[in-house]
Tab-separated table of C-alpha atoms in Angstrom:
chain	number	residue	atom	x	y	z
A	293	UNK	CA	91.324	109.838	109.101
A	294	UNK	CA	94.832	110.899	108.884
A	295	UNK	CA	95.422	109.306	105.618
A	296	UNK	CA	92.302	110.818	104.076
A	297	UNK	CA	93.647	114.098	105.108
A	298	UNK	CA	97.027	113.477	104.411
A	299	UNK	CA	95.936	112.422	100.649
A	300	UNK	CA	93.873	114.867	99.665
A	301	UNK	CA	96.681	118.049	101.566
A	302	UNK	CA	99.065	116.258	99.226
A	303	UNK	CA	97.400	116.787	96.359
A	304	UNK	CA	96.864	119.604	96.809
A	305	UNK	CA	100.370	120.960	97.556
A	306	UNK	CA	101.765	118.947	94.535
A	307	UNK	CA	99.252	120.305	92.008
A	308	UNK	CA	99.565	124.335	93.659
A	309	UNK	CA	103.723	124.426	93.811
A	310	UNK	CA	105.777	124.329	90.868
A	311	UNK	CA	109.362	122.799	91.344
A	312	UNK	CA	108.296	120.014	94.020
A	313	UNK	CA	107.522	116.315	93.153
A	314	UNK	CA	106.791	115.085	96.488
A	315	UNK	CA	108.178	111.495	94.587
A	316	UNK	CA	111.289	112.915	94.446
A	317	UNK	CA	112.054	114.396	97.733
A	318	UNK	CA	115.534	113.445	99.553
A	319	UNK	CA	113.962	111.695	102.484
A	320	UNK	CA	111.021	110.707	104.453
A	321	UNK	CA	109.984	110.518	107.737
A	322	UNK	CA	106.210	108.557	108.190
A	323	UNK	CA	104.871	108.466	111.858
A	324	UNK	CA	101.352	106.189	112.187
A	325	UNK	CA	99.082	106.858	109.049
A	326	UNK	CA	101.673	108.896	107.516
A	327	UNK	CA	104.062	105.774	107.670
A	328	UNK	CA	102.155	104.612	104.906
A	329	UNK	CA	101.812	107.610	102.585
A	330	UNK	CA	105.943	107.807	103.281
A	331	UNK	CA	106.390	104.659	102.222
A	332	UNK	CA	104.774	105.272	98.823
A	333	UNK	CA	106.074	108.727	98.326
A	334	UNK	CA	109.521	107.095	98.787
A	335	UNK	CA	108.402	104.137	96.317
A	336	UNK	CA	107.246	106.601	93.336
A	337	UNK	CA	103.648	106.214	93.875
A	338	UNK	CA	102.393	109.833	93.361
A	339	UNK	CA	99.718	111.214	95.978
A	340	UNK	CA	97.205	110.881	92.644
A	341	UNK	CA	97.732	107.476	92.559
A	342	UNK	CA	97.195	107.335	96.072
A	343	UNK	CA	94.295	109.107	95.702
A	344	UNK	CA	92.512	106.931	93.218
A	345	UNK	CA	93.767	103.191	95.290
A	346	UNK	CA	93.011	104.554	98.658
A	347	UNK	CA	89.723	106.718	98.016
A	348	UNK	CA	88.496	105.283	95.259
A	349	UNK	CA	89.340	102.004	95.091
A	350	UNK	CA	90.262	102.734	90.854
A	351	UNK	CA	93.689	102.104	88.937
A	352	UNK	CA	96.522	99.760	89.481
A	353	UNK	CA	94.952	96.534	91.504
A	354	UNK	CA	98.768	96.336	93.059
A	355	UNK	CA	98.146	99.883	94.311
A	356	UNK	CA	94.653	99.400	95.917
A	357	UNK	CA	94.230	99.039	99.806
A	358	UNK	CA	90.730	98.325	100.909
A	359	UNK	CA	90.260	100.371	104.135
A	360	UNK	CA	87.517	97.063	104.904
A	361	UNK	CA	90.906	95.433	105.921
A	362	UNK	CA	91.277	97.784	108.973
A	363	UNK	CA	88.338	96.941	110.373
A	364	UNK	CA	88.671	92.449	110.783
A	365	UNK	CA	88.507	92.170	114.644
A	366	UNK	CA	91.302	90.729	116.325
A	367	UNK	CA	90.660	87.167	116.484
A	368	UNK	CA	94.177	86.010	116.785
A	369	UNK	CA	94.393	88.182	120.227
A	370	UNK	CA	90.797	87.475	121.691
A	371	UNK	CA	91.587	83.459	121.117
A	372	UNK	CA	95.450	84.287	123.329
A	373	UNK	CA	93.335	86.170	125.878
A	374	UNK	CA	90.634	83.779	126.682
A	375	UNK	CA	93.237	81.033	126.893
A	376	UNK	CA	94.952	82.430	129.824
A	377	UNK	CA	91.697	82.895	131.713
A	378	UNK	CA	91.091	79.535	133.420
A	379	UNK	CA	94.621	79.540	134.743
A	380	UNK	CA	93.421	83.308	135.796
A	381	UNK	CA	90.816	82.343	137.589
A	382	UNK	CA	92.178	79.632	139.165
A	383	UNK	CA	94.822	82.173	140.500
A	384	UNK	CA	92.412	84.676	141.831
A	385	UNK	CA	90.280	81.966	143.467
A	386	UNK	CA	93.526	80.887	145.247
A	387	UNK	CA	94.274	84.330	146.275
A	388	UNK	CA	91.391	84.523	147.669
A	389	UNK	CA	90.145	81.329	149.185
A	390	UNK	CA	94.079	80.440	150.991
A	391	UNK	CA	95.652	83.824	151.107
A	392	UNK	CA	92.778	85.505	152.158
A	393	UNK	CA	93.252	88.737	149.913
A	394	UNK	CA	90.113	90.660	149.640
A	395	UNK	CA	88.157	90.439	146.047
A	396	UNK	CA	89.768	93.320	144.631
A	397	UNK	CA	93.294	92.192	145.414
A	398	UNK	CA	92.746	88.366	144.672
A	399	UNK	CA	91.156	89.037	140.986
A	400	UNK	CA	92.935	92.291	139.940
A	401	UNK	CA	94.884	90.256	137.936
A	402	UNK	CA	92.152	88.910	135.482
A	403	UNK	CA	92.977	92.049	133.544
A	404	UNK	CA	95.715	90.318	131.983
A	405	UNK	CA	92.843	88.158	130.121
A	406	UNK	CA	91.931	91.463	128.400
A	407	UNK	CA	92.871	91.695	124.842
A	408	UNK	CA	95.484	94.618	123.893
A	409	UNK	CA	93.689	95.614	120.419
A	410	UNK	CA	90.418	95.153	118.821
A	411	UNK	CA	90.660	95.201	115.469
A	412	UNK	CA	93.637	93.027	113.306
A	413	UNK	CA	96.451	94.723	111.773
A	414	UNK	CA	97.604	91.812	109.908
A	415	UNK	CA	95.972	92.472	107.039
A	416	UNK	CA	97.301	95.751	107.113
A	417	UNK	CA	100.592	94.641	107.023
A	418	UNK	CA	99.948	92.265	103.874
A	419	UNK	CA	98.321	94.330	101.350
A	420	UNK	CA	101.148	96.974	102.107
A	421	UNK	CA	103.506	94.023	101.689
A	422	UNK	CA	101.809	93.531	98.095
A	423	UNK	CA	101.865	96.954	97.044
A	424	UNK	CA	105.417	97.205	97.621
A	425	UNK	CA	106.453	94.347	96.008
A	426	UNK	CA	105.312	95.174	92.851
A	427	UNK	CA	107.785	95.803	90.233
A	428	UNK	CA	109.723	98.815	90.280
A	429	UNK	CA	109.156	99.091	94.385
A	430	UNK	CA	110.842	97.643	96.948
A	431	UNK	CA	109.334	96.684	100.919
A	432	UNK	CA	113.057	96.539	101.891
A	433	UNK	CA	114.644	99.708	103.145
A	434	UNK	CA	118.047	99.289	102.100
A	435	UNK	CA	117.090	99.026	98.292
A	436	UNK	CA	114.826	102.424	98.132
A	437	UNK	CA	116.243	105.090	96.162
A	438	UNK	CA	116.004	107.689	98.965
A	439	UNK	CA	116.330	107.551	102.823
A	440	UNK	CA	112.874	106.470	104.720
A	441	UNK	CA	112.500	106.105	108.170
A	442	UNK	CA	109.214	104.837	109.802
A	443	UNK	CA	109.175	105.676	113.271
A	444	UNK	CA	107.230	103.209	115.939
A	445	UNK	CA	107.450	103.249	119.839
A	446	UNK	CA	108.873	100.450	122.067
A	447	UNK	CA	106.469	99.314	124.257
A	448	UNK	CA	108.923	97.852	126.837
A	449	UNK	CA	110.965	101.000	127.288
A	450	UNK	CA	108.878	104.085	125.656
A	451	UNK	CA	111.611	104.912	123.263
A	452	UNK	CA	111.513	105.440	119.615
A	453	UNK	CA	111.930	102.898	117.401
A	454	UNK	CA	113.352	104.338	113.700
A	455	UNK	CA	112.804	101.409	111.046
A	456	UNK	CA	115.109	102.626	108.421
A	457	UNK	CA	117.910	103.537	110.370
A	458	UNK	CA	121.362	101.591	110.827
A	459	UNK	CA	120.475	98.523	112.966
A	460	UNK	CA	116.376	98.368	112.114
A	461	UNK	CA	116.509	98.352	108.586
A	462	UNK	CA	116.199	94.688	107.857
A	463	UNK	CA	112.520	95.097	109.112
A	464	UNK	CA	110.358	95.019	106.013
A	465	UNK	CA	108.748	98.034	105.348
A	466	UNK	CA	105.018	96.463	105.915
A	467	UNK	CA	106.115	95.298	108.718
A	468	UNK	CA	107.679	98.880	110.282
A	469	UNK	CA	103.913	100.620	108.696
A	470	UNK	CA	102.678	97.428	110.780
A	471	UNK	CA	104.124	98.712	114.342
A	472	UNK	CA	104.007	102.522	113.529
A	473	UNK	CA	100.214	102.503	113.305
A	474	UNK	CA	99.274	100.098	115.821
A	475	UNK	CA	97.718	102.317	118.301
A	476	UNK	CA	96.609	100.831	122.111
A	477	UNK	CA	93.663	99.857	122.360
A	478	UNK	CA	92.588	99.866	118.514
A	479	UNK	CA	95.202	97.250	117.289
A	480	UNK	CA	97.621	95.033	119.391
A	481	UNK	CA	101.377	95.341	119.833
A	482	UNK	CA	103.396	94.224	116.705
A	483	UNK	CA	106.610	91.768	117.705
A	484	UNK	CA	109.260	91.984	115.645
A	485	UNK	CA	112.273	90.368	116.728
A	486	UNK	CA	110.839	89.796	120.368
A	487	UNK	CA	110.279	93.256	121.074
A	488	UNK	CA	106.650	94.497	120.855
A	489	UNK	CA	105.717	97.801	119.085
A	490	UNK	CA	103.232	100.168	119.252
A	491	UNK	CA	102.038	103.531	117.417
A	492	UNK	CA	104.826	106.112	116.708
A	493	UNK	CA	103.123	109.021	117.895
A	494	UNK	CA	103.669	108.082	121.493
A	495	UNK	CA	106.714	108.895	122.133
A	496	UNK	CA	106.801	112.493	119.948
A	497	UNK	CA	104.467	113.997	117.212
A	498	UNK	CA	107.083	114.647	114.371
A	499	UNK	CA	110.909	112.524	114.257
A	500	UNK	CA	112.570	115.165	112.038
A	501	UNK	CA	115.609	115.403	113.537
A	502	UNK	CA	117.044	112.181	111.181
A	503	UNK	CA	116.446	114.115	108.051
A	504	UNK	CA	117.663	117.623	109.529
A	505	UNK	CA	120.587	116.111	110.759
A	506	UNK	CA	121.458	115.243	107.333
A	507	UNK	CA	121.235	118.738	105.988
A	508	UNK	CA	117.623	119.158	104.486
A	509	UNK	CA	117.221	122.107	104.135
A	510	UNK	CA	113.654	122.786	103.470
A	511	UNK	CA	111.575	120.380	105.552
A	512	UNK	CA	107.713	120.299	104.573
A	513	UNK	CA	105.573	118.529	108.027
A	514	UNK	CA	102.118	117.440	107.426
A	515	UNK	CA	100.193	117.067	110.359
A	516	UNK	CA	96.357	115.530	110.397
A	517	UNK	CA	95.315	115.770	113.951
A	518	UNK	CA	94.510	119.152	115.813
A	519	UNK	CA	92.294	120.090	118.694
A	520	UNK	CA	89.010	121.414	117.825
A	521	UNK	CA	88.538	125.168	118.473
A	522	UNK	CA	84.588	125.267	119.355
A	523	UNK	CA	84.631	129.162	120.362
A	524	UNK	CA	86.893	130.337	118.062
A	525	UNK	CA	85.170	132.870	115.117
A	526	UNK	CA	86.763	133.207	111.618
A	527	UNK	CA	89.167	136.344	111.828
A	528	UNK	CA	87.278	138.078	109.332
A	529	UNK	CA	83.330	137.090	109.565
A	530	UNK	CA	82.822	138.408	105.983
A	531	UNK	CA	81.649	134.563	105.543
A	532	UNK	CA	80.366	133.337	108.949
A	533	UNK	CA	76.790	132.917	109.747
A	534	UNK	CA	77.338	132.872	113.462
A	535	UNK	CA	75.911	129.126	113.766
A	536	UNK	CA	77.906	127.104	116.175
A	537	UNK	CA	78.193	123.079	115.516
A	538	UNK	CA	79.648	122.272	118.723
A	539	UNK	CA	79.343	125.106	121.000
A	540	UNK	CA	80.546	122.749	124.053
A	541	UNK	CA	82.646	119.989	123.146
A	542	UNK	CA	81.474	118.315	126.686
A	543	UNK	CA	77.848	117.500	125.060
A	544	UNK	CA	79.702	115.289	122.722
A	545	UNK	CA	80.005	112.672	125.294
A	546	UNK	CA	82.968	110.780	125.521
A	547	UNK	CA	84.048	109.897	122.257
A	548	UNK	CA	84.303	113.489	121.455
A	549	UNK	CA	85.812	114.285	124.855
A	550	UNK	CA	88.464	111.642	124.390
A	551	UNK	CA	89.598	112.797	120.885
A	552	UNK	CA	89.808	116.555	121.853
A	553	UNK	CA	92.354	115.076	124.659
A	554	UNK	CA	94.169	113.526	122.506
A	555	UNK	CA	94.211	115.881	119.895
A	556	UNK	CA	95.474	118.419	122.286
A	557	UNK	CA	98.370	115.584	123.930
A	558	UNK	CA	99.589	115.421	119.933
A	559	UNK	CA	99.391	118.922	118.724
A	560	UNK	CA	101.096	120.631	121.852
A	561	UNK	CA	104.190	118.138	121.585
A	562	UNK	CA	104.508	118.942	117.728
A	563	UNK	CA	104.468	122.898	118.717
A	564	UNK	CA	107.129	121.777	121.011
A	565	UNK	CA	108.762	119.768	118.977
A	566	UNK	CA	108.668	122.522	115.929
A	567	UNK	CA	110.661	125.508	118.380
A	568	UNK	CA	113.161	122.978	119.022
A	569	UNK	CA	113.822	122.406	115.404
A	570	UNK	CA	114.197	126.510	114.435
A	571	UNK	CA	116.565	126.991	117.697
A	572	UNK	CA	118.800	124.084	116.711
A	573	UNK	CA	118.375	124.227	112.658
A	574	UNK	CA	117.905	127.955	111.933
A	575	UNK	CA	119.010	127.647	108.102
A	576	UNK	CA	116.636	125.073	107.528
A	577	UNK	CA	113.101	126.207	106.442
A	578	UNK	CA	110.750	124.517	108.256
A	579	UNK	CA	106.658	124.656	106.856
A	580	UNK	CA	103.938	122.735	108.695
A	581	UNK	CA	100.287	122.181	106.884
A	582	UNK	CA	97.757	121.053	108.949
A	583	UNK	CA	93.714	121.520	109.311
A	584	UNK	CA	92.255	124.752	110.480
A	585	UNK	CA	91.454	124.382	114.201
A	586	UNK	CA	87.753	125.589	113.139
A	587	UNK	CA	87.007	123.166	111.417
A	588	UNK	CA	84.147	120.697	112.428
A	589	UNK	CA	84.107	118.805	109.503
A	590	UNK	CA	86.947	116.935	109.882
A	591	UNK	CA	86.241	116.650	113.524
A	592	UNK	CA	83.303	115.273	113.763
A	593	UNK	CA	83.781	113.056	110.990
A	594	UNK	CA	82.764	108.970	111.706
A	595	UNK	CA	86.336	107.556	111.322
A	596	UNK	CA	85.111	104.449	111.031
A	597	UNK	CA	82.653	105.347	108.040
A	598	UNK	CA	84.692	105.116	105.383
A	599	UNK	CA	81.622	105.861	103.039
A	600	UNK	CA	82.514	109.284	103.797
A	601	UNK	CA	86.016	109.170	102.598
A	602	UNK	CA	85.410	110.577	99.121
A	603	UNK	CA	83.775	113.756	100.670
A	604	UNK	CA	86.691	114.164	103.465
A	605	UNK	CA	89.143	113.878	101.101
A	606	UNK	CA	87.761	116.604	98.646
A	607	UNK	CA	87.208	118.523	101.593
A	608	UNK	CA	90.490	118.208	103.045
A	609	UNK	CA	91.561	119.069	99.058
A	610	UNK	CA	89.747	121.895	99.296
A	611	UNK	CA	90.098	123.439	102.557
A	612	UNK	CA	94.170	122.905	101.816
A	613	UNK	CA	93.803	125.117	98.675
A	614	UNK	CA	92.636	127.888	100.374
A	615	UNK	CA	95.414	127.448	103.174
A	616	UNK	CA	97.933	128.141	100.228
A	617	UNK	CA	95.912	130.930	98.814
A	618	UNK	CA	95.540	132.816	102.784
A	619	UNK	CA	98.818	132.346	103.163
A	620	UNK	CA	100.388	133.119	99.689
A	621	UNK	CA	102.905	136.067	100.617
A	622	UNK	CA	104.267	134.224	103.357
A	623	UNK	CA	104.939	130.741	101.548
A	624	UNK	CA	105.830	132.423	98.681
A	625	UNK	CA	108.880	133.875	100.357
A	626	UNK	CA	109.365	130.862	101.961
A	627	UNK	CA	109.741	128.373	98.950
A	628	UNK	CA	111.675	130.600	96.425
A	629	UNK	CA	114.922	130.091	98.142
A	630	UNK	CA	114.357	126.456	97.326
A	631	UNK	CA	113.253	126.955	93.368
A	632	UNK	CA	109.739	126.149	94.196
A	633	UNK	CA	106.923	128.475	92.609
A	634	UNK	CA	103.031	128.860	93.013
A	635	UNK	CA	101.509	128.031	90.039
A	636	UNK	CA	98.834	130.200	90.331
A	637	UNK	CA	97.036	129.060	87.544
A	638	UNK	CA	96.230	125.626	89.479
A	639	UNK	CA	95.679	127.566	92.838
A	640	UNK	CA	93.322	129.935	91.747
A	641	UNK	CA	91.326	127.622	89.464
A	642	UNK	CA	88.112	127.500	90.839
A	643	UNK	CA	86.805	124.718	89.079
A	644	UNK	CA	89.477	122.784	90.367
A	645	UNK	CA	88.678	119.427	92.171
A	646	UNK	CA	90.180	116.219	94.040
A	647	UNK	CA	87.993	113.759	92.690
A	648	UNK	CA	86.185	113.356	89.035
A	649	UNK	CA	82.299	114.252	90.959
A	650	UNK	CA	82.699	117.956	90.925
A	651	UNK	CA	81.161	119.603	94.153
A	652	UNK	CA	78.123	121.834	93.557
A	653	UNK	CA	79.587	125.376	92.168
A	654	UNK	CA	78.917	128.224	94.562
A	655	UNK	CA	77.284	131.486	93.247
A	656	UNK	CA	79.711	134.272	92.050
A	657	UNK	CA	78.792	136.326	95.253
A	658	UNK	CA	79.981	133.457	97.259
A	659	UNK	CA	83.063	132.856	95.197
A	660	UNK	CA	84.069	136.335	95.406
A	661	UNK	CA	83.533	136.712	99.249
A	662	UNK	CA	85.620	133.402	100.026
A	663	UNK	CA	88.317	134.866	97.925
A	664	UNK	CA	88.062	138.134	99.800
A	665	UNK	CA	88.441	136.249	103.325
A	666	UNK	CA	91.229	134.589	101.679
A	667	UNK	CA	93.179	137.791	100.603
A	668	UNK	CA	92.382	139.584	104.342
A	669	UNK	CA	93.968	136.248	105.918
A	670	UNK	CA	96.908	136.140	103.675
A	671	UNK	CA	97.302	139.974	104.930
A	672	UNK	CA	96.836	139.364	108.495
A	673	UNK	CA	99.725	136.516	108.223
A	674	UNK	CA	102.217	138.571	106.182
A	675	UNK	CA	101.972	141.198	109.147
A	676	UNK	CA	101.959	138.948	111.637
A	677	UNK	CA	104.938	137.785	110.035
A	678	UNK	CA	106.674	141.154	109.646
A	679	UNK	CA	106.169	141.658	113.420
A	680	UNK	CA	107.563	139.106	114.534
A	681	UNK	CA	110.838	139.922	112.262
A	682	UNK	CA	110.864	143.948	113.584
C-alpha cells in the first residue's frame, strides 16, 4: 500500500513542479516500502518507470517486480519452528510432570515454536537484487552516485540500523530493502551479519536527520500511512453529499481497529519527529505530502488485493494533484527559493492521468465545483499560514 501511494504521489509531484528530477536529488532516505522507491530514485529509475514495472507489470523486464512475490508463505520459518517443537514439548511435559509447575507455567514456552513472519521476504530481496544489477545501477552503496541510506531497526536492541552509512554500507542494497520492510508478524527477521532486523518504522517514522545534517536544504518527506478521520467533514461542503463510509471505525472489526492504531502510533511520531527538525534546522525547508485524513479510499483498501493497484495508484495520482492545486500559494512560496516552479500547465490539465485507461470524465458542473473547493482550500491554508507568521 505504501508503494502504490508512494508511486503514484511521485508522479505526480515530478510531472506538477518544474526544476525537480526526483532522479537527481542529493540524497535519500527510504524507511520500509519507501526503502525501495529510494533505492531506485537513487539508481535513475524515474517514478514513470516505476510506475509502469510496479503497477503495470509493462517496460524493462529488469525493472519489473511482481507484487505475487510478497505474498509466498514462509516456508523456510514454519519448517525452523516445527522443528523445535518436540524438544518443546518434551520441556513443558517435564516442567510439568517433575517440577510440578502448573499448565500455564510448564508450556508457556511452546510459544517459541511460533513462527516470527508469515509470508517470505526472500524473494523480495532477489528481484530487487536483479533490478539493481542491471547495467548502469548498482545494489552496492558505496558505488551510487548520490548518498542513500535505508534505515531498518535492530531487533536485539531497538535502535536504528542506517544501511548506507559508514560501517553498514557493505550490506547490499536488496539486502538493507530486505530488513527495512520486514515488518513483525508479516515477514520474519532478516540476519545480516548475526544480527536480526526488522521494519524501519519501529524505531521512528522519518530518519532525516542524516541528510539535514549534511546541509539539504530543502527536504521533500513522503509519508503513506495516516489515521483515518471518520467524523471529520470537508472544510468547505460545496462537494460533500453528507454520506458517511465508516461512521465508527469500531464496526470494522479488528482489522480495521488494528490499522487505525497503528496508523495513529506512525503518524504522531512523524508530527513529532517533523517539530524537531524546524527547531533544530530552521533554514532548511521542510514539505511533507501525505494522504488526506478523509480519505476512505485508501483506507479501506484490501492491501493484499493487488488487483486493485491500478485504481489506487491513479487515485493516489489524483487525489495528490489536487493537494498541489489546494495548496498552491503556500508551496509556491515554498519552492521558489530552491528554483523549483509549478508548471501549471500539467497541474491544471484536467485530462491529465497516471495510467493510459483514462478515468470516466466528470461533467463540467462537477469539474468546476472541485476546482472551486480547491481554490477555497488553497485560501484557507495561505491564511492559516499568514497567522501563524503574525
Amino acid at each position: 500500500m505504501g508503494a502504490i501511494y508512494e508511486i503514484g504521489a511521485l508522479c505526480a509531484l515530478e510531472e506538477s513542479l518544474d526544476g525537480l528530477s526526483l532522479t537527481q536529488c542529493d540524497g535519500y532516505v527510504g524507511v520500509s516500502a519507501g526503502g525501495f522507491l529510494a533505492a531506485a530514485l537513487a539508481n535513475g529509475i524515474t517514478p514513470r518507470e516505476l510506475c509502469r514495472a510496479f503497477i503495470e507489470n509493462e517496460g524493462d523486464a529488469s525493472n519489473i517486480l511482481h507484487p505475487g512475490s510478497l505474498m509466498l508463505p514462509a516456508l523456510g520459518e514454519f519448517a525452523q519452528r516445527v522443528a523445535k517443537l518436540p524438544a518443546l514439548l518434551a520441556q513443558a511435559a517435564w516442567r510439568y510432570v517433575v517440577g510440578r509447575r502448573s499448565a500455564l507455567v510448564a508450556f508457556e514456552h511452546l510459544g517459541r515454536a511460533l513462527p516470527t513472519g508469515l509470508l517470505s521476504n526472500r524473494q523480495l530481496e532477489a528481484q530487487m537484487r536483479r533490478i539493481f544489477s542491471a547495467p548502469g545501477r548498482s545494489n552496492d552503496f558505496r558505488e551510487l552516485p548520490r548518498k542513500l541510506v535505508l534505515v531498518a531497526t535492530d531487533l536485539d536492541t531497538g535502535e536504528a540500523a542506517p544501511f548506507g552509512q559508514p560501517g553498514l554500507d557493505h550490506v547490499p542494497i536488496s539486502r538493507a530493502i530486505q530488513a527495512s520492510a520486514a515488518l513483525p508478524g508479516l515477514f520474519p527477521p532478516v540476519r545480516i551479519d548475526g544480527r536480526d532486523y526488522v521494519d524501519g518504522a519501529l524505531k521512528k517514522t522519518l530518519h532525516a536527520t542524516v541528510l539535514l545534517d549534511d546541509g539539504v536544504d530543502l527536504l521533500i518527506c513522503l509519508n503513506p500511512l495516516v489515521p483515518f478521520d471518520a467524523t471529520a467533514a470537508p472544510n468547505h461542503r460545496v462537494m460533500s453529499s453528507g454520506e458517511e463510509r465508516i461512521p465508527r471505525l469500531v464496526d470494522g472489526g479488528l482489522s480495521v481497529v488494528l490499522s487505525q492504531t497503528f496508523r495513529s502510533l506512525i503518524h504522531s511520531r512523524l508530527v513529532l519527529g517533523l517539530k524537531g527538525y524546524e527547531r533544530s534546522y530552521p533554514d532548511a525547508t521542510i514539505v511533507l505530502f501525505e494522504p488526506d485524513h478523509r480519505d476512505a479510499e485508501l483506507f479501506l483498501a484490501n492491501t493484499f488485493s493487488y488487483s486493485q493497484r491500478r485504481a489506487l495508484a491513479e487515485h493516489a495520482y489524483q487525489q495528490t494533484r489536487r493537494m498541489l492545486r489546494s495548496r498552491h500559494t503556500v508551496l509556491a512560496a515554498q519552492f521558489a527559493p530552491h528554483g523549483i516552479v509549478f508548471d501549471d500547465a500539467v497541474l491544471y490539465d484536467p485530462h491529465r492521468t497516471l495510467l493510459a485507461r483514462r478515468a470516466a470524465r466528470r461533467l463540467p458542473s462537477a469539474r468546476a465545483v472541485r476546482r472551486l473547493e480547491e481554490v477555497l482550500n488553497d485560501l484557507d491554508v495561505a491564511l492559516a499560514e499568514l497567522a501563524v507568521k503574525a
